[in-house]
mmCIF file of C-alpha atoms in Angstrom:
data_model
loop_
_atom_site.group_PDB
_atom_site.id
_atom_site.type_symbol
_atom_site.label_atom_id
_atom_site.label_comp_id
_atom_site.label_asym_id
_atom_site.label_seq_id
_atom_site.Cartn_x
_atom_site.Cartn_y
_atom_site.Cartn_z
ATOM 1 C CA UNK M 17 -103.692 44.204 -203.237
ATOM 2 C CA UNK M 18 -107.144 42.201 -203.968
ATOM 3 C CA UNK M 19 -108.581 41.161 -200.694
ATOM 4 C CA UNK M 20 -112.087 39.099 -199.339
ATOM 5 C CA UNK M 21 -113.682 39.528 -195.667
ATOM 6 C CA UNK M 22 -116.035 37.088 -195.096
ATOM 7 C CA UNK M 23 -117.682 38.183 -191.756
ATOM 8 C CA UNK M 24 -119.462 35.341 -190.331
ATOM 9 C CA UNK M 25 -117.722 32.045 -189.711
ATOM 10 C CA UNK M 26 -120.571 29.879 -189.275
ATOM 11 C CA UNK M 27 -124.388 30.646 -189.381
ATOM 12 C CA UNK M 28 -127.315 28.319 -188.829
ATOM 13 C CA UNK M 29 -130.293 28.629 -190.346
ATOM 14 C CA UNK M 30 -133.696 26.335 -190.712
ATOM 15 C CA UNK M 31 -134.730 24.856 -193.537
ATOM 16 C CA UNK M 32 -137.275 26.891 -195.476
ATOM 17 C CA UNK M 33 -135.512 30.205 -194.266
ATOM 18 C CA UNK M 34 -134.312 32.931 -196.622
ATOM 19 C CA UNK M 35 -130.154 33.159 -196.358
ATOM 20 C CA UNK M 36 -128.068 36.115 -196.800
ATOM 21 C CA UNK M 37 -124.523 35.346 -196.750
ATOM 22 C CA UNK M 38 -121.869 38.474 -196.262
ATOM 23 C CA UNK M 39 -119.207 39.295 -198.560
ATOM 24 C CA UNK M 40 -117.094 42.385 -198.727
ATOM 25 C CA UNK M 41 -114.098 42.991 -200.940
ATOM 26 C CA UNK M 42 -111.252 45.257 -201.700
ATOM 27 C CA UNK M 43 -110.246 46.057 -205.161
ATOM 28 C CA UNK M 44 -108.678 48.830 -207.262
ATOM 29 C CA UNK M 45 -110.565 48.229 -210.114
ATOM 30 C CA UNK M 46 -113.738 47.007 -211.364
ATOM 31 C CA UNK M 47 -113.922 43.142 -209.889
ATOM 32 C CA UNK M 48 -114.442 40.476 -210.736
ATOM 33 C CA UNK M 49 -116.563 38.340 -208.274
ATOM 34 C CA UNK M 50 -117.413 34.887 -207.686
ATOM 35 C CA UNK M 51 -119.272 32.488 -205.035
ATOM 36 C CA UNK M 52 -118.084 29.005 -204.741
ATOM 37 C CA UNK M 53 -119.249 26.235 -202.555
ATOM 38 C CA UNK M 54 -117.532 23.451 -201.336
ATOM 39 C CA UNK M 55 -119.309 20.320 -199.824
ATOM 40 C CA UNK M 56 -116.951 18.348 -197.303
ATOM 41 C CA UNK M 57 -114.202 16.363 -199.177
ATOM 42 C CA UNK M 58 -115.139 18.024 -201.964
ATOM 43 C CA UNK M 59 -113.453 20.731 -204.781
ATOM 44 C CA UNK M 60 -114.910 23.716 -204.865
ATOM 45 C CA UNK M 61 -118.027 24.341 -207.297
ATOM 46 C CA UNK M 62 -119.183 27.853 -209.058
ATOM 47 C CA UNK M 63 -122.507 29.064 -207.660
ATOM 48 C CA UNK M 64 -122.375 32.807 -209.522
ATOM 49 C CA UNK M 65 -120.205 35.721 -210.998
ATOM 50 C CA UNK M 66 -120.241 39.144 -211.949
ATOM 51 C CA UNK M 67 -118.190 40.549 -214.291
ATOM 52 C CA UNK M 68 -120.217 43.447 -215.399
ATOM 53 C CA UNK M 69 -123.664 44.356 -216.576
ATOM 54 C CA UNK M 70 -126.841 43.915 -214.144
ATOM 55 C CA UNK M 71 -125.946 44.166 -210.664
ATOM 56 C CA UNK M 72 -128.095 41.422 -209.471
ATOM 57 C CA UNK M 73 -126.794 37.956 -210.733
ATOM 58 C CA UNK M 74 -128.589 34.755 -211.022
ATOM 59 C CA UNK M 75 -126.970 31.338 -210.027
ATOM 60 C CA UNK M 76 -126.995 27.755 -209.645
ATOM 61 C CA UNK M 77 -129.633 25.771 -207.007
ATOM 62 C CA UNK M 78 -131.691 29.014 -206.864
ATOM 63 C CA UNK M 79 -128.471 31.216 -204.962
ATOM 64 C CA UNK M 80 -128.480 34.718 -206.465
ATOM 65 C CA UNK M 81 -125.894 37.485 -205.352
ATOM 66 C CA UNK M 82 -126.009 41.467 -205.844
ATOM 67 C CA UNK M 83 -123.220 43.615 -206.469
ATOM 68 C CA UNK M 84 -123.014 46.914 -204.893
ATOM 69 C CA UNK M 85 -120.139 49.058 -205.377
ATOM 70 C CA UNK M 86 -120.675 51.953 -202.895
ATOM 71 C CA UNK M 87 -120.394 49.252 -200.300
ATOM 72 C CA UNK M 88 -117.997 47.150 -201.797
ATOM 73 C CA UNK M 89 -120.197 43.985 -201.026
ATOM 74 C CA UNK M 90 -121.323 41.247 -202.929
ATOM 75 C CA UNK M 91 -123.268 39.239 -200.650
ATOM 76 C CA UNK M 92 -125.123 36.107 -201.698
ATOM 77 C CA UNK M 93 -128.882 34.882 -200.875
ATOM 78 C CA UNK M 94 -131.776 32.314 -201.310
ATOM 79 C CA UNK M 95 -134.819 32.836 -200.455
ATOM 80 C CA UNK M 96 -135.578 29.402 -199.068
ATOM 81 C CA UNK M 97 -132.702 27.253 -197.845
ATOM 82 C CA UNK M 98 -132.588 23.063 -198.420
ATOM 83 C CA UNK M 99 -130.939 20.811 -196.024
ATOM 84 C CA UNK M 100 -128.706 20.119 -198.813
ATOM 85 C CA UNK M 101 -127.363 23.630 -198.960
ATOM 86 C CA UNK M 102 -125.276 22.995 -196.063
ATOM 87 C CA UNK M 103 -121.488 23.449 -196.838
ATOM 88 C CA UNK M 104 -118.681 25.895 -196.840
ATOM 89 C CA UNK M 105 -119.514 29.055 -198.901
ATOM 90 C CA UNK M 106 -116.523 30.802 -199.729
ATOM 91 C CA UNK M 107 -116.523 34.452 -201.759
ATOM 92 C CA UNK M 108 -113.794 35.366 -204.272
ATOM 93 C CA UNK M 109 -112.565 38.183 -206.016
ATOM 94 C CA UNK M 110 -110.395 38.346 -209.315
ATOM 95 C CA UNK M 111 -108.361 40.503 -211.415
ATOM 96 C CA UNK M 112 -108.860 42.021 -214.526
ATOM 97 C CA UNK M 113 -108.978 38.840 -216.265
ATOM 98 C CA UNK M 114 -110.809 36.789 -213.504
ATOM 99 C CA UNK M 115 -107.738 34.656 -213.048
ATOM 100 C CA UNK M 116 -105.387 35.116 -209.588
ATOM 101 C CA UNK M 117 -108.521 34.517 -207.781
ATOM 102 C CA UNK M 118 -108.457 35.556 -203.980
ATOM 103 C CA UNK M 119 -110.717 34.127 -201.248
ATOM 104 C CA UNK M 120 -112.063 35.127 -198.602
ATOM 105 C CA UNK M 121 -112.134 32.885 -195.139
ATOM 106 C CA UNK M 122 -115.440 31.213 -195.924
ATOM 107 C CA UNK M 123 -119.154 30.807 -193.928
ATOM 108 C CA UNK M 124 -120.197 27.257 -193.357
ATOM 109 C CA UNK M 125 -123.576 26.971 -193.858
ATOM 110 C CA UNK M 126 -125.556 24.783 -191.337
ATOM 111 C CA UNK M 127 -129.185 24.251 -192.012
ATOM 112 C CA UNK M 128 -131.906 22.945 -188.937
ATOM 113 C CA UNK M 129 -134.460 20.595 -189.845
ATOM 114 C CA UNK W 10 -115.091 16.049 -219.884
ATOM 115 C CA UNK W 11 -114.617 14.340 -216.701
ATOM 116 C CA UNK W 12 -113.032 17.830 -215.240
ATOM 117 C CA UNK W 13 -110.018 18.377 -213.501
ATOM 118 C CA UNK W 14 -108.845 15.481 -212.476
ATOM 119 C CA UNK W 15 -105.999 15.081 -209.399
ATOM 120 C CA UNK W 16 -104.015 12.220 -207.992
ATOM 121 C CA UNK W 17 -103.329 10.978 -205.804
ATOM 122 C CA UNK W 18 -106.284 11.942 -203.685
ATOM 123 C CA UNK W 19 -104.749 11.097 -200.820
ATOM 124 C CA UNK W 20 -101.183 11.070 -199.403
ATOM 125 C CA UNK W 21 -99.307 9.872 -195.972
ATOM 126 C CA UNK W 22 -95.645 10.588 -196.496
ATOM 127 C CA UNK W 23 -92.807 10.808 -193.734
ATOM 128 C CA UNK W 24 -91.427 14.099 -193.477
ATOM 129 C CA UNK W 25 -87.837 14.468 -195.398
ATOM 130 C CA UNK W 26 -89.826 12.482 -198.088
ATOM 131 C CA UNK W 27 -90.207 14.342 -201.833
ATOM 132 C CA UNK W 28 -94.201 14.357 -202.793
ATOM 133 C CA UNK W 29 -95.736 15.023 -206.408
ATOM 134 C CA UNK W 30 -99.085 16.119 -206.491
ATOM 135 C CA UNK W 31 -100.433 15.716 -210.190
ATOM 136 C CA UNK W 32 -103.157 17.447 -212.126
ATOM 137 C CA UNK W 33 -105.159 16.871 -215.316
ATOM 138 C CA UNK W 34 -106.689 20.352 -216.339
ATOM 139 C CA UNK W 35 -110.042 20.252 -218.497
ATOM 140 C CA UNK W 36 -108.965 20.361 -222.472
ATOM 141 C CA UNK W 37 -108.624 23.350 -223.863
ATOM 142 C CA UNK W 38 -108.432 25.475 -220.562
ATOM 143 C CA UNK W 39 -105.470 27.924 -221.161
ATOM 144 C CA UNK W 40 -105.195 28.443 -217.604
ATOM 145 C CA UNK W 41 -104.229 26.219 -214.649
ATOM 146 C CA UNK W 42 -103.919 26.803 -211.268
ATOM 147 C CA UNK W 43 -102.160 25.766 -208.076
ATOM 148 C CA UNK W 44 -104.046 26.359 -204.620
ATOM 149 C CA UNK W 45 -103.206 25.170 -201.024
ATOM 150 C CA UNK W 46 -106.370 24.741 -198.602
ATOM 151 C CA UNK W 47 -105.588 25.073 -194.689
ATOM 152 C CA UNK W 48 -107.492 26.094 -191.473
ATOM 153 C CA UNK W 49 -104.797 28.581 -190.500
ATOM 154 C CA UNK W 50 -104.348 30.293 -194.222
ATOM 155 C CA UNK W 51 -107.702 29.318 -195.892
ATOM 156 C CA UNK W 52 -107.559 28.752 -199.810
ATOM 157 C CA UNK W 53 -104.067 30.428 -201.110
ATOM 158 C CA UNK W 54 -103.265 31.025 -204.721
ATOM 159 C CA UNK W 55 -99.818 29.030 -205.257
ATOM 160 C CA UNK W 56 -98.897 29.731 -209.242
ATOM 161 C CA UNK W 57 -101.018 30.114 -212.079
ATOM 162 C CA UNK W 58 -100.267 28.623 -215.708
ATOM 163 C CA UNK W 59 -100.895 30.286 -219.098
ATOM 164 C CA UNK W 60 -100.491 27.866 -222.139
ATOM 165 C CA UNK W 61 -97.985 26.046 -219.836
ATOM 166 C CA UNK W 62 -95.971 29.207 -218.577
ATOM 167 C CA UNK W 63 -96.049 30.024 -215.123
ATOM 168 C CA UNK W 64 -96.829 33.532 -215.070
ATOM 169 C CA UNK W 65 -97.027 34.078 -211.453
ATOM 170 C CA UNK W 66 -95.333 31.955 -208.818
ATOM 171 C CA UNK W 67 -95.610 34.774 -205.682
ATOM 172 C CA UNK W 68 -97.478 32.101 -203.691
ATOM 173 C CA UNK W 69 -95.191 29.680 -203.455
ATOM 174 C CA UNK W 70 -94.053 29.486 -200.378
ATOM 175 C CA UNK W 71 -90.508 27.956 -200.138
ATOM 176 C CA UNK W 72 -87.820 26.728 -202.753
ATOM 177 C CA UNK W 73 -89.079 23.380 -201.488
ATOM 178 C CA UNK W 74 -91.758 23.725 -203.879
ATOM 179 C CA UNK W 75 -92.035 23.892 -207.413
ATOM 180 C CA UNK W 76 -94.264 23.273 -210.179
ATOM 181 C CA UNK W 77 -94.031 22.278 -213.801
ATOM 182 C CA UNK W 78 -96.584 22.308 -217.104
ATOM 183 C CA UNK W 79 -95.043 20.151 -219.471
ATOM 184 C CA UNK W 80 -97.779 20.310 -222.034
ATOM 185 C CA UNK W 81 -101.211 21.543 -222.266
ATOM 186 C CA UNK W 82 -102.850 17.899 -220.562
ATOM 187 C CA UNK W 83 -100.468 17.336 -217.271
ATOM 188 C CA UNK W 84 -99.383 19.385 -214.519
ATOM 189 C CA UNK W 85 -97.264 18.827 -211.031
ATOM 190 C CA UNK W 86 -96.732 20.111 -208.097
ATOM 191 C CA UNK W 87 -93.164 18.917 -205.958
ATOM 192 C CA UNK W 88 -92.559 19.139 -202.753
ATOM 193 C CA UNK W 89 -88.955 18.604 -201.449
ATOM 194 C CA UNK W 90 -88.400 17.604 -198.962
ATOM 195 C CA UNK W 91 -91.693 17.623 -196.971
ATOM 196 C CA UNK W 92 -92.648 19.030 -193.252
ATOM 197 C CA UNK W 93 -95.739 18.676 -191.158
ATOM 198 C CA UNK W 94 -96.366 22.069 -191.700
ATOM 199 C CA UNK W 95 -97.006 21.499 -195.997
ATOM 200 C CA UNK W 96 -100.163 18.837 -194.485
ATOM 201 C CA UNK W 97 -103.166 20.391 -196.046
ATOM 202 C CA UNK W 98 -105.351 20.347 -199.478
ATOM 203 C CA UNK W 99 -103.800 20.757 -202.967
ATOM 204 C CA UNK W 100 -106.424 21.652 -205.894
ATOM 205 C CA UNK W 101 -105.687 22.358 -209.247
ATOM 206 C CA UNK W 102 -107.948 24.365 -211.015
ATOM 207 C CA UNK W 103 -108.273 25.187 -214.677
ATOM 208 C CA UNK W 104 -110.238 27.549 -216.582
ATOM 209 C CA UNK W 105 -110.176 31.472 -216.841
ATOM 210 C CA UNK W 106 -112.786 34.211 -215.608
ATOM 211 C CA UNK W 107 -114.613 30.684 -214.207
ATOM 212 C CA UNK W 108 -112.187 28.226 -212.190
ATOM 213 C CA UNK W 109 -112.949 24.690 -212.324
ATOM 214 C CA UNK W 110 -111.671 22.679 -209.478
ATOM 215 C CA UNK W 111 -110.545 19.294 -209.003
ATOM 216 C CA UNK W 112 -111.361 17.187 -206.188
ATOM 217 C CA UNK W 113 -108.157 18.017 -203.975
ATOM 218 C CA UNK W 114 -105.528 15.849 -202.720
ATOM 219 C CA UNK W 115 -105.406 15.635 -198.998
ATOM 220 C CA UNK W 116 -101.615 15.725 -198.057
ATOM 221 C CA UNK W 117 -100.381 14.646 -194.785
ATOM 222 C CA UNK W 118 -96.843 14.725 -193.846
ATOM 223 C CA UNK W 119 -95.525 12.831 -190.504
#
């Protein structure tokens, strides 16, 4: 079974700062991986995915993620955060078609003036 | 496209009551998708739809819900009868390799 461990639960960061934001997975296969965010009262939106190809993948509002399968991570980052960056990140890994998508518990993402 | 669209956003029903959450999946999307939001559980995969079949309905969690795709454009999800514990957020999703949410529908049952 396809499982996401998001480690942190919140972090806080100030604005300017680089983020990383930690995502491991479990899957039998190749995955396929996604980053969402989700602003309060709001769906979910697609940041990045890999699917294959070049292990570093470029996003939306300047978030990029790397894929690394010896440590079956996929962690996201910016390198300079925006008070409007603050919501619930959530990690997600599908199967072989990208559909079935499971998530991981989420970070929420609070940024300091 | 004005994207996934849901309704009602937001429902207060007593429990006992029947509830029907709808969902308006972007055109052309072959795939649809169920998912229930909670503190306790996080974001759980319901059922999926492929060109209106349900192809996997392991999410589900009682016989009090079901779902139905009667064509391509118009989705539901039925609840009957509710409890306190359904309360949470419904999305609908459609798309494949790339899900595209809808805005949720906040369910509360009393």
């Amino acid at each position: 079974a396809q499982s996401v461990t998001q480690p942190d639960i919140h972090i806080t960061v100030s604005e300017g700062a680089s983020l990383e934001l930690r995502c491991n997975y479990s899957y039998g296969a190749t995955p396929y991986l996604f980053w969402y965010v989700q602003s309060p009262g709001q769906g979910l939106q697609l940041l990045l995915k890999y699917f294959s190809g070049d292990t570093l993948v470029q996003g939306i509002k300047g978030f990029e993620a790397e894929f690394k399968r010896s440590q079956s991570s996929f962690n996201l980052r910016k390198p300079s955060v925006h008070w409007s960056d603050a919501a619930e990140y959530f990690c997600a890994v599908g199967n072989n078609a990208g559909n079935m998508l499971t998530f991981g518990g989420g970070t929420r993402l609070m940024v300091k003036p | 496209d004005a994207g996934v669209i849901q309704s009602p956003r937001h429902e207060v029903t007593e429990m006992g009551q029947e509830v029907t959450l709808r969902c308006k999946p972007i055109s052309g999307h072959d795939y649809l998708f169920w998912y229930r939001q909670t503190m306790m559980r996080g974001l759980e995969l319901l059922i999926y739809f492929n060109n209106n079949v349900p192809i996997d309905d392991s999410g589900m969690p009682e016989d009090r819900f079901s779902a139905k795709m009667p064509n391509a454009s118009f989705s539901t999800l039925k609840i009957q009868p509710s409890e306190p514990r359904d309360s949470a957020v419904y999305f609908c999703a459609s798309g494949v390799g790339e899900a595209f949410f809808g805005q949720g529908t906040r369910l509360t049952v009393v």
